[in-house]
PDB file of C-alpha atoms and ligand atoms in Angstrom:
ATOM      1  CA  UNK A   1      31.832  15.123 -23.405  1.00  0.00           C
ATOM      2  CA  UNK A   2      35.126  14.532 -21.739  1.00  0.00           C
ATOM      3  CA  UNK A   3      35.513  13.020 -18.122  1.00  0.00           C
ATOM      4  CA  UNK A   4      39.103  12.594 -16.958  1.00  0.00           C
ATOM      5  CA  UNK A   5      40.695  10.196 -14.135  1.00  0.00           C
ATOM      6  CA  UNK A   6      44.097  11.126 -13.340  1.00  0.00           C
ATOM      7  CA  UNK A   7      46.664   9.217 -10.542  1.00  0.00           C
ATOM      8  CA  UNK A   8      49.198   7.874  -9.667  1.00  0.00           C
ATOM      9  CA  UNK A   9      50.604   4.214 -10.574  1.00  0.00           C
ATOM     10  CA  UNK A  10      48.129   1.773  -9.124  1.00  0.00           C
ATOM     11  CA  UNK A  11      45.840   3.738  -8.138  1.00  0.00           C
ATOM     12  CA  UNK A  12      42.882   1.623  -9.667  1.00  0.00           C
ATOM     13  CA  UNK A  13      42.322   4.716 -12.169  1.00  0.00           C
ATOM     14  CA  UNK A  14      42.337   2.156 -15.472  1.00  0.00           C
ATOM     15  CA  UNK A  15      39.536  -0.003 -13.859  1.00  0.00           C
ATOM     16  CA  UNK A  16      37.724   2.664 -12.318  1.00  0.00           C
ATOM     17  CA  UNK A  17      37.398   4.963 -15.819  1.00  0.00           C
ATOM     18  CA  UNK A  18      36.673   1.167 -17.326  1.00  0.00           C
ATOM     19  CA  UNK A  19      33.836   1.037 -15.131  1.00  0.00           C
ATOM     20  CA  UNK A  20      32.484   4.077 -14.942  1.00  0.00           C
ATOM     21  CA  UNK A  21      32.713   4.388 -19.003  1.00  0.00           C
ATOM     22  CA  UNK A  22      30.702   1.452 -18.699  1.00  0.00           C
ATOM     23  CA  UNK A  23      27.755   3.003 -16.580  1.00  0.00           C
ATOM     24  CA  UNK A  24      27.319   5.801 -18.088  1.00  0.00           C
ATOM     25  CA  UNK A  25      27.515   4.758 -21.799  1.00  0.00           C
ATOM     26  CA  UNK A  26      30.756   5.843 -22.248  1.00  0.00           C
ATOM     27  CA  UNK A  27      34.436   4.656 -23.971  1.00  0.00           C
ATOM     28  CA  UNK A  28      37.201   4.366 -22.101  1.00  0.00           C
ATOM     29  CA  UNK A  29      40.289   5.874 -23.544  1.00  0.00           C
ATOM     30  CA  UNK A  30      43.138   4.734 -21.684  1.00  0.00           C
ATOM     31  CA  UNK A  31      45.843   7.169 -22.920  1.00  0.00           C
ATOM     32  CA  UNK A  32      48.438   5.059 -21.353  1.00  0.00           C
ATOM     33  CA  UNK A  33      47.419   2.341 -23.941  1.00  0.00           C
ATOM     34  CA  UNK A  34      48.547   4.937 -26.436  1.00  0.00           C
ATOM     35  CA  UNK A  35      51.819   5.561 -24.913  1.00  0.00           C
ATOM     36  CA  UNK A  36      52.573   1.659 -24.075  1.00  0.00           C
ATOM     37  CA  UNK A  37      51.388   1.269 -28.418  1.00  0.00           C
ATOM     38  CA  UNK A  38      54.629   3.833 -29.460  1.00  0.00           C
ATOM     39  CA  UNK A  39      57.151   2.124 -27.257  1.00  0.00           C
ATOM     40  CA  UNK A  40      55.754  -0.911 -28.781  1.00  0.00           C
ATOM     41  CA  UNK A  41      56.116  -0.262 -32.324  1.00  0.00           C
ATOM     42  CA  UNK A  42      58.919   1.687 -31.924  1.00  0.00           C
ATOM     43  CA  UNK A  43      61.050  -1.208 -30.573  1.00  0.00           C
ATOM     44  CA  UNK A  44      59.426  -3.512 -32.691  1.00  0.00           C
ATOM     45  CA  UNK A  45      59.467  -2.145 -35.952  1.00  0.00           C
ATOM     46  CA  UNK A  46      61.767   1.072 -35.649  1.00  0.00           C
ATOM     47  CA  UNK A  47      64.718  -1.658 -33.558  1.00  0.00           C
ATOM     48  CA  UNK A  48      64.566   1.280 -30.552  1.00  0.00           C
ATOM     49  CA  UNK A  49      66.631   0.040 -27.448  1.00  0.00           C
ATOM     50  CA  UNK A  50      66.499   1.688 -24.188  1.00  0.00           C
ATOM     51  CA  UNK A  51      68.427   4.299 -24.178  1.00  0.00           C
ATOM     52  CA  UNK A  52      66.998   5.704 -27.497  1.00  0.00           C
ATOM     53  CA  UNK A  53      63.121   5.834 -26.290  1.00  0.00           C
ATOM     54  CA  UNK A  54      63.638   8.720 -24.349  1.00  0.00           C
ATOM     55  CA  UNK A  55      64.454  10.845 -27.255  1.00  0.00           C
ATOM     56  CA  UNK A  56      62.521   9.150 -30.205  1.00  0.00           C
ATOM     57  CA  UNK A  57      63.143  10.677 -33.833  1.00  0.00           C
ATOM     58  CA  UNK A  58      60.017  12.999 -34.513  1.00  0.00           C
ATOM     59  CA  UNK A  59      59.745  11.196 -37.866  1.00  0.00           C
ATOM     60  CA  UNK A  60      59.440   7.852 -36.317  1.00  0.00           C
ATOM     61  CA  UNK A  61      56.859   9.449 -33.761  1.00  0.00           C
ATOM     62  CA  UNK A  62      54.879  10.940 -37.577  1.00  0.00           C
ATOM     63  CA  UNK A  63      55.642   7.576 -39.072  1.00  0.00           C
ATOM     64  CA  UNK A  64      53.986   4.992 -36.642  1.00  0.00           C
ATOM     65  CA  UNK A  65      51.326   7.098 -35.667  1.00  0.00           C
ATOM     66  CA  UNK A  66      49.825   7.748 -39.293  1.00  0.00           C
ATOM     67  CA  UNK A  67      46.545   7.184 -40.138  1.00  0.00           C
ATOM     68  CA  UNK A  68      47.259   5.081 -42.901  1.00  0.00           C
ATOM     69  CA  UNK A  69      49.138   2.405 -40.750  1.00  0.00           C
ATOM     70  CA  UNK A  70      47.671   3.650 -36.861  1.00  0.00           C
ATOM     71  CA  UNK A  71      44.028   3.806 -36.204  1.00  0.00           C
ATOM     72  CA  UNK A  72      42.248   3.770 -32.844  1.00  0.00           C
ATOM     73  CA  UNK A  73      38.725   2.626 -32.509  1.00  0.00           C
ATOM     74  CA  UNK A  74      36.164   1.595 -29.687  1.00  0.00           C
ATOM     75  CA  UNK A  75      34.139  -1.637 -30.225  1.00  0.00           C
ATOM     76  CA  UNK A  76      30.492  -2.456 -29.333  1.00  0.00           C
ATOM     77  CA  UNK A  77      31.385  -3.289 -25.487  1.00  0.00           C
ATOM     78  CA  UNK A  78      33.445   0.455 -25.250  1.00  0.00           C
ATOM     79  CA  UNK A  79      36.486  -1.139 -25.657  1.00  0.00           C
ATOM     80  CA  UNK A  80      39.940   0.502 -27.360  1.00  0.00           C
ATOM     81  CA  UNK A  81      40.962  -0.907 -30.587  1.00  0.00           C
ATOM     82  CA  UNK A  82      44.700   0.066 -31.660  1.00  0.00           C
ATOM     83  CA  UNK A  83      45.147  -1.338 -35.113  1.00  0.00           C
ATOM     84  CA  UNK A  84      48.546  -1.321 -36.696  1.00  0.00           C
ATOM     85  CA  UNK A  85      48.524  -2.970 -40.055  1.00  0.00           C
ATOM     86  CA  UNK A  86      45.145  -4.260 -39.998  1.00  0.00           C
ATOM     87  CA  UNK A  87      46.354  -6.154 -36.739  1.00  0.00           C
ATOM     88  CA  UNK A  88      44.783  -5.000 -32.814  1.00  0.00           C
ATOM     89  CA  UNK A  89      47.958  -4.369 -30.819  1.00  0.00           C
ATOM     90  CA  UNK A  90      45.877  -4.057 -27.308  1.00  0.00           C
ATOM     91  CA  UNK A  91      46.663  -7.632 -26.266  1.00  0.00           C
ATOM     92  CA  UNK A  92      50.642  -7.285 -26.918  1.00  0.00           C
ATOM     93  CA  UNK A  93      50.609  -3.960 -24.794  1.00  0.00           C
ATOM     94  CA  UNK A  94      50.252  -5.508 -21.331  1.00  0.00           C
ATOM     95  CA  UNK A  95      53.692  -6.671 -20.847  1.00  0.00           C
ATOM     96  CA  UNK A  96      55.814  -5.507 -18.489  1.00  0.00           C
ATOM     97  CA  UNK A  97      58.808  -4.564 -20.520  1.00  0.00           C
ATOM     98  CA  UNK A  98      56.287  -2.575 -22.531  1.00  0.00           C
ATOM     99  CA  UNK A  99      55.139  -0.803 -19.191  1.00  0.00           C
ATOM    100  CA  UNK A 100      58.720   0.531 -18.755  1.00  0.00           C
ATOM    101  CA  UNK A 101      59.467   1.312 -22.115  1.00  0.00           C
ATOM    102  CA  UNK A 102      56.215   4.009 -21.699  1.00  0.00           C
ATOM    103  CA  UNK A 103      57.167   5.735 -19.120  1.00  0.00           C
ATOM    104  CA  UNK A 104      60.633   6.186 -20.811  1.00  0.00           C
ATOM    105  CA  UNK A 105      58.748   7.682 -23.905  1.00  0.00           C
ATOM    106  CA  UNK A 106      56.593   9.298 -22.177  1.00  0.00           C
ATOM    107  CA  UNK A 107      59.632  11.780 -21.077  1.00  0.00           C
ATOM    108  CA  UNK A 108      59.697  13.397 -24.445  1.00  0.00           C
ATOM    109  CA  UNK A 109      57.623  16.415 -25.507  1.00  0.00           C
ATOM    110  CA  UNK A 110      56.728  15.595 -29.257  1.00  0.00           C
ATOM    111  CA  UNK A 111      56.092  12.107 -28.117  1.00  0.00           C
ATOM    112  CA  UNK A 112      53.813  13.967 -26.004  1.00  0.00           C
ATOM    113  CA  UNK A 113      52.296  16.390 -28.540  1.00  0.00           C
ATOM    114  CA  UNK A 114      51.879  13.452 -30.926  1.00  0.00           C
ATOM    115  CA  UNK A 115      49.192  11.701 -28.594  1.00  0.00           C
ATOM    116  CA  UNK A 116      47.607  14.663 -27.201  1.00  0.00           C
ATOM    117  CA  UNK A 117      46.571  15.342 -30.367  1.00  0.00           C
ATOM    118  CA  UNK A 118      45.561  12.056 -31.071  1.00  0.00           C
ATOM    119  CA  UNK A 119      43.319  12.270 -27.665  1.00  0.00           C
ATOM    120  CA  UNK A 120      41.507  15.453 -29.076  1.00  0.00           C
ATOM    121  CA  UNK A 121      40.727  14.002 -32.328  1.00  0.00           C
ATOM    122  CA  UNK A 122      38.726  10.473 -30.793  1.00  0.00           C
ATOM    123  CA  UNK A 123      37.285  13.287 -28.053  1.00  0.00           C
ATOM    124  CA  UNK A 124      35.872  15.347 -31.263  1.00  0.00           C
ATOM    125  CA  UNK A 125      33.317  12.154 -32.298  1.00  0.00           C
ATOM    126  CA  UNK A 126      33.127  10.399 -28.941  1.00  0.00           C
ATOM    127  CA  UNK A 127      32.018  10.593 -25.335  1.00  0.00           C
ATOM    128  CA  UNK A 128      35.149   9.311 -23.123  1.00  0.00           C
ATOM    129  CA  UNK A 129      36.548   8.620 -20.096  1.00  0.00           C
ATOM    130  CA  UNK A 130      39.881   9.451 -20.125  1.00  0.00           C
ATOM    131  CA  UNK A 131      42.894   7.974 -17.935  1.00  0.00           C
ATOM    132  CA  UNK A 132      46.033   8.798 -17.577  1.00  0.00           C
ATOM    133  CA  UNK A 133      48.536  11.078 -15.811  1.00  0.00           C
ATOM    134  CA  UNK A 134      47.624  14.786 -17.081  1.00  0.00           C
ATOM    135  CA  UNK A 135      44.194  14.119 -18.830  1.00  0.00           C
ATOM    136  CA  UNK A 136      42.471  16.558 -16.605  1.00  0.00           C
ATOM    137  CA  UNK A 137      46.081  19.343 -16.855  1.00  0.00           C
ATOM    138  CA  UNK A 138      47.160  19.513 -20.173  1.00  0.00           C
ATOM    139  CA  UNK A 139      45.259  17.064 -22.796  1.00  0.00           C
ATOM    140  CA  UNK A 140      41.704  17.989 -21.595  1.00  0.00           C
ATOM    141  CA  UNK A 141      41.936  21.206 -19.173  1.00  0.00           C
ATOM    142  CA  UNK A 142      37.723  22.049 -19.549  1.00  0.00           C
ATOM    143  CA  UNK A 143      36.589  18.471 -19.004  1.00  0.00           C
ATOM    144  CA  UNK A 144      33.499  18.472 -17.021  1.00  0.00           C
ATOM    145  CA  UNK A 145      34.548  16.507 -14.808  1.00  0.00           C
ATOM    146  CA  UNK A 146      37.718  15.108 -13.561  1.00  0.00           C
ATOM    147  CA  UNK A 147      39.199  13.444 -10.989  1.00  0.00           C
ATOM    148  CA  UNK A 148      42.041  12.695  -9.218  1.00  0.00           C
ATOM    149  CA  UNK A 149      42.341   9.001  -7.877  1.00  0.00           C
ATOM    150  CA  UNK A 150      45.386   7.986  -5.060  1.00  0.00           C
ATOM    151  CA  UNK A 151      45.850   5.492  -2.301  1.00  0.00           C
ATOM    152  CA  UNK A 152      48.525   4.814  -0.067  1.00  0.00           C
ATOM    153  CA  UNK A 153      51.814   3.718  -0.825  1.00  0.00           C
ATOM    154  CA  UNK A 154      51.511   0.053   0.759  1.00  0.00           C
ATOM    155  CA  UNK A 155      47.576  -0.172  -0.555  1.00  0.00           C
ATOM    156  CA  UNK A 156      49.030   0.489  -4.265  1.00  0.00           C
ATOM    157  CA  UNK A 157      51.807  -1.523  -3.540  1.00  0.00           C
ATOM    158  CA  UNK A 158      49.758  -4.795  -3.099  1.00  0.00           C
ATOM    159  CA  UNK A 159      47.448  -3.603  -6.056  1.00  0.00           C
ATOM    160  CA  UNK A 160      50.784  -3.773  -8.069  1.00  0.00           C
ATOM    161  CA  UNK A 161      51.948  -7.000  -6.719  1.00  0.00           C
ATOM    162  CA  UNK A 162      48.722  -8.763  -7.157  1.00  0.00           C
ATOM    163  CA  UNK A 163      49.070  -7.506 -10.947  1.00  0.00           C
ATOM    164  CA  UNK A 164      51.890  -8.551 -11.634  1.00  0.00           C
ATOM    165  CA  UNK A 165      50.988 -11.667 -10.029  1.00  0.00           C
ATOM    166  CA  UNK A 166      48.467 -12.559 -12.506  1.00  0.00           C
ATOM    167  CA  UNK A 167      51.080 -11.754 -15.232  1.00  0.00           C
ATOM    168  CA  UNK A 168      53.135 -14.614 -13.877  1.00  0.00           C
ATOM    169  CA  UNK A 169      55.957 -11.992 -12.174  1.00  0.00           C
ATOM    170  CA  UNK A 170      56.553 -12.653  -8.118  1.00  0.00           C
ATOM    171  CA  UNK A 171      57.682  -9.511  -6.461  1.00  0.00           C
ATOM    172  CA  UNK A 172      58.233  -9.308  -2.713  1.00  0.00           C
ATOM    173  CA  UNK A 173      56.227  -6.047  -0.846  1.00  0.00           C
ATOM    174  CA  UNK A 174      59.308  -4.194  -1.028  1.00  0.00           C
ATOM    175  CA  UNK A 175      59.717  -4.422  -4.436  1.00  0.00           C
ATOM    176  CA  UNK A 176      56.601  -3.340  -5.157  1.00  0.00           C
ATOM    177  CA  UNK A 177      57.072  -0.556  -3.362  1.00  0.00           C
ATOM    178  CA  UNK A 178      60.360   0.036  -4.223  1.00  0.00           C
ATOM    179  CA  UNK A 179      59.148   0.227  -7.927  1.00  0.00           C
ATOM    180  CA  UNK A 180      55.948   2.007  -7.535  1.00  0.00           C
ATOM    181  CA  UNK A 181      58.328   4.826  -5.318  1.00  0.00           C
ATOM    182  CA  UNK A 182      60.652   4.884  -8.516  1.00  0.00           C
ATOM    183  CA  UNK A 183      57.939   4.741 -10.973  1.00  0.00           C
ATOM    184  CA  UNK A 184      56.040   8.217  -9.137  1.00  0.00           C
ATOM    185  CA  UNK A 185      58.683   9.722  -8.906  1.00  0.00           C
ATOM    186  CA  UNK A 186      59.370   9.864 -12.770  1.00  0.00           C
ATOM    187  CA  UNK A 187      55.719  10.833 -13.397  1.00  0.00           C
ATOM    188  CA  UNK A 188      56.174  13.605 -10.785  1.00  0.00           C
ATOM    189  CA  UNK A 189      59.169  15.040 -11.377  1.00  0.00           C
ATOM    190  CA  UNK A 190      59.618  14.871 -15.347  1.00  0.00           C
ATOM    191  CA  UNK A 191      59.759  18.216 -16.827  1.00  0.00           C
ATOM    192  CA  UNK A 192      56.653  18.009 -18.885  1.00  0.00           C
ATOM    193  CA  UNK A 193      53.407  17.075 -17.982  1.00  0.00           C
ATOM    194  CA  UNK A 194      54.395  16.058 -14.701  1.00  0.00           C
ATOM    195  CA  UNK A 195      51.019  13.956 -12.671  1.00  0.00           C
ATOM    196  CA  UNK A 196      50.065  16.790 -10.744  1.00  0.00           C
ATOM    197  CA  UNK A 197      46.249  16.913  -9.507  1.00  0.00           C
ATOM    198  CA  UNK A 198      44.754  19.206 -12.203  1.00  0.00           C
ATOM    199  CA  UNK A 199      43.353  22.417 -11.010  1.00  0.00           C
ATOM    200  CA  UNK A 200      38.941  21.477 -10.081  1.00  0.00           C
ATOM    201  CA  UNK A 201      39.793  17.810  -9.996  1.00  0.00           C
ATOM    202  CA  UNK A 202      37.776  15.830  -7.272  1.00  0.00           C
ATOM    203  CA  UNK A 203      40.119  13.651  -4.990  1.00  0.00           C
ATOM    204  CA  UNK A 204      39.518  10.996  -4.180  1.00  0.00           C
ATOM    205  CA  UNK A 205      41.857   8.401  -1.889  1.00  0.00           C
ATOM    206  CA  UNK A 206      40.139   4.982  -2.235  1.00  0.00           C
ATOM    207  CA  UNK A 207      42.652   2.802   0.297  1.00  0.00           C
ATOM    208  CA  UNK A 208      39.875   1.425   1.789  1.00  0.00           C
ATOM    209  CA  UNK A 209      37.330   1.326  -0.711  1.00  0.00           C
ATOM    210  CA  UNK A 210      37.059  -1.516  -3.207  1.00  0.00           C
ATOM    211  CA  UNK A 211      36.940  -0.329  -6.808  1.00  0.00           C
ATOM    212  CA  UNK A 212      32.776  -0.624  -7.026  1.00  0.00           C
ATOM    213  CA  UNK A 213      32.993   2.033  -3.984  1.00  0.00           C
ATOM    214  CA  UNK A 214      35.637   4.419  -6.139  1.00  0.00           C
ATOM    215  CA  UNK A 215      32.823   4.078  -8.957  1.00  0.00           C
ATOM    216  CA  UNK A 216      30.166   4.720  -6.733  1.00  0.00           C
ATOM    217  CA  UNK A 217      31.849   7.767  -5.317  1.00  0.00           C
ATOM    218  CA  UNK A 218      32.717   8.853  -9.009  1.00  0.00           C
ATOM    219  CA  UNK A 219      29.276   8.454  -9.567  1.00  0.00           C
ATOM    220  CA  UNK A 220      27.378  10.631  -6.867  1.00  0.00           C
ATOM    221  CA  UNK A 221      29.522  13.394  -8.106  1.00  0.00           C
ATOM    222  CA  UNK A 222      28.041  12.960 -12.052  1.00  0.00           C
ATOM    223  CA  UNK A 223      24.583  13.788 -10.565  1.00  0.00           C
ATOM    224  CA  UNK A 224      25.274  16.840  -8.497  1.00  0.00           C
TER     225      UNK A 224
HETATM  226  O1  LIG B   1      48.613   4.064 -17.471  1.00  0.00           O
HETATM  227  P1  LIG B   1      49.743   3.126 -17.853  1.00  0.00           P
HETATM  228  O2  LIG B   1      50.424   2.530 -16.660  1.00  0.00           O
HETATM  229  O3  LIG B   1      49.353   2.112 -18.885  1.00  0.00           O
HETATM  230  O4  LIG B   1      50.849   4.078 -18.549  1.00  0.00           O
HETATM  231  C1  LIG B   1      52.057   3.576 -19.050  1.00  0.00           C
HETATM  232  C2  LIG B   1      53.134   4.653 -18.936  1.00  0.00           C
HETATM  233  O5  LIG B   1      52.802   5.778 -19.774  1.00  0.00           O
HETATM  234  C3  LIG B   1      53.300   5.238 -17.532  1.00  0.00           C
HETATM  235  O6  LIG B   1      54.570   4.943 -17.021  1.00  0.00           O
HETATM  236  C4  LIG B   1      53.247   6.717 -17.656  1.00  0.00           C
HETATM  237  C5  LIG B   1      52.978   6.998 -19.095  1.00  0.00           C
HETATM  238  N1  LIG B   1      51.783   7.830 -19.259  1.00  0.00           N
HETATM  239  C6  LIG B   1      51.950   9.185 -19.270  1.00  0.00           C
HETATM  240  O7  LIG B   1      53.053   9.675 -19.100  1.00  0.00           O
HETATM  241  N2  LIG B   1      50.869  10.000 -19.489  1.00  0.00           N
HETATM  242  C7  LIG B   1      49.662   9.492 -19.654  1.00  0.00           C
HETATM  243  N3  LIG B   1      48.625  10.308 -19.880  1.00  0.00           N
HETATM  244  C8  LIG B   1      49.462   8.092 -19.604  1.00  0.00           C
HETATM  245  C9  LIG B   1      50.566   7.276 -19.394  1.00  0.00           C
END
């Protein structure tokens, strides 16, 4: 069984599917994790730079994503495993730079096609919770339940400056929002899989909830 938490940026999607997964005996697949693991190998190991990750070589794309190199796993606690070369690449992935070099990635369609495949074959063995930006759209359109999360603009914007924050970046309100306004607006308007709110999705704007309320909400709705 598939569940599916879509949003924008900041939205407190990631912690809420964590969460929730967590409840209800789930995993929690964050499909952005796969997306940040690409840009990651593909700069590290394939020498991408910038301007090349929007338009990756499909061979690369077939090359670092092979089973006999790539494999995803969930441990004992629910937790995503992305080992490449015997090593787990989850703790490399939070970066930043690696954040950007995603979304720039996540522009292209076979990059696209690559992990949506990927996403169907861990849903064929496993119950998830799935996050991302078109989880309830395009990669799981009959999940049986998805959601939509949002929040406002300056509620998401503190979310994102408190996060990066932790990760030992300052940025001023304005640049949060400034990046957060920059950041939708490549999720929205790329050509495909744009975040839309997937057609039966439950919305849900949590600005003044804390993220136990969001799962609570999330929740209610599993028992109806
Ligand atoms: O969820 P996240 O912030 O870790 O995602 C990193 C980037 O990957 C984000 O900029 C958008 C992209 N992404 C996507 O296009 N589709 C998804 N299903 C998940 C992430």
């Amino acid at each position: 069984m598939v569940i599916t938490i879509d949003g924008p940026i900041a939205s407190g999607k990631s912690t809420a599917a964590r969460l929730l997964a967590q409840r209800i005996g789930f995993y929690h697949l964050s499909s952005g994790m796969l997306f940040r693991t690409l840009a990651y190998l593909l700069v590290k190991y394939a020498g991408y730079k910038e301007e090349k990750l929007s338009m990756p070589a499909q061979k690369d794309i077939e090359y670092y994503l092979n089973p006999a190199r790539f494999i995803c796993s969930f441990d004992d606690t629910g937790k995503l495993h992305v080992m490449f070369k015997e090593e787990n690449i989850v703790p490399l992935l939070k970066q930043k730079q690696i954040d950007h070099y995603a979304s720039l990635i996540a522009t292209d369609a076979h990059v696209r096609q690559a992990l949506l495949k990927l996403q169907h074959s861990l849903a064929q063995s496993n119950n998830l919770v799935v996050d991302g930006r078109d989880s309830g759209s395009i990669v799981f359109p009959n999940a049986a339940i998805k959601f939509f999360l949002t929040a406002s603009i300056e509620v998401r914007a503190l979310r994102w400056q408190q996060k990066h924050k932790k990760l030992g970046y300052d940025l001023s309100l304005q640049e949060a929002i400034n990046q957060i306004e920059s950041r939708d607006d490549r999720d929205k308007n790329r050509k495909i899989s744009p975040l839309v709110i997937p057609n039966g999705a439950i919305v849900i704007d949590n600005s003044d909830y804390s993220i136990q309320e969001t799962v609570d909400i999330m929740e209610s709705f599993m028992h109806r």
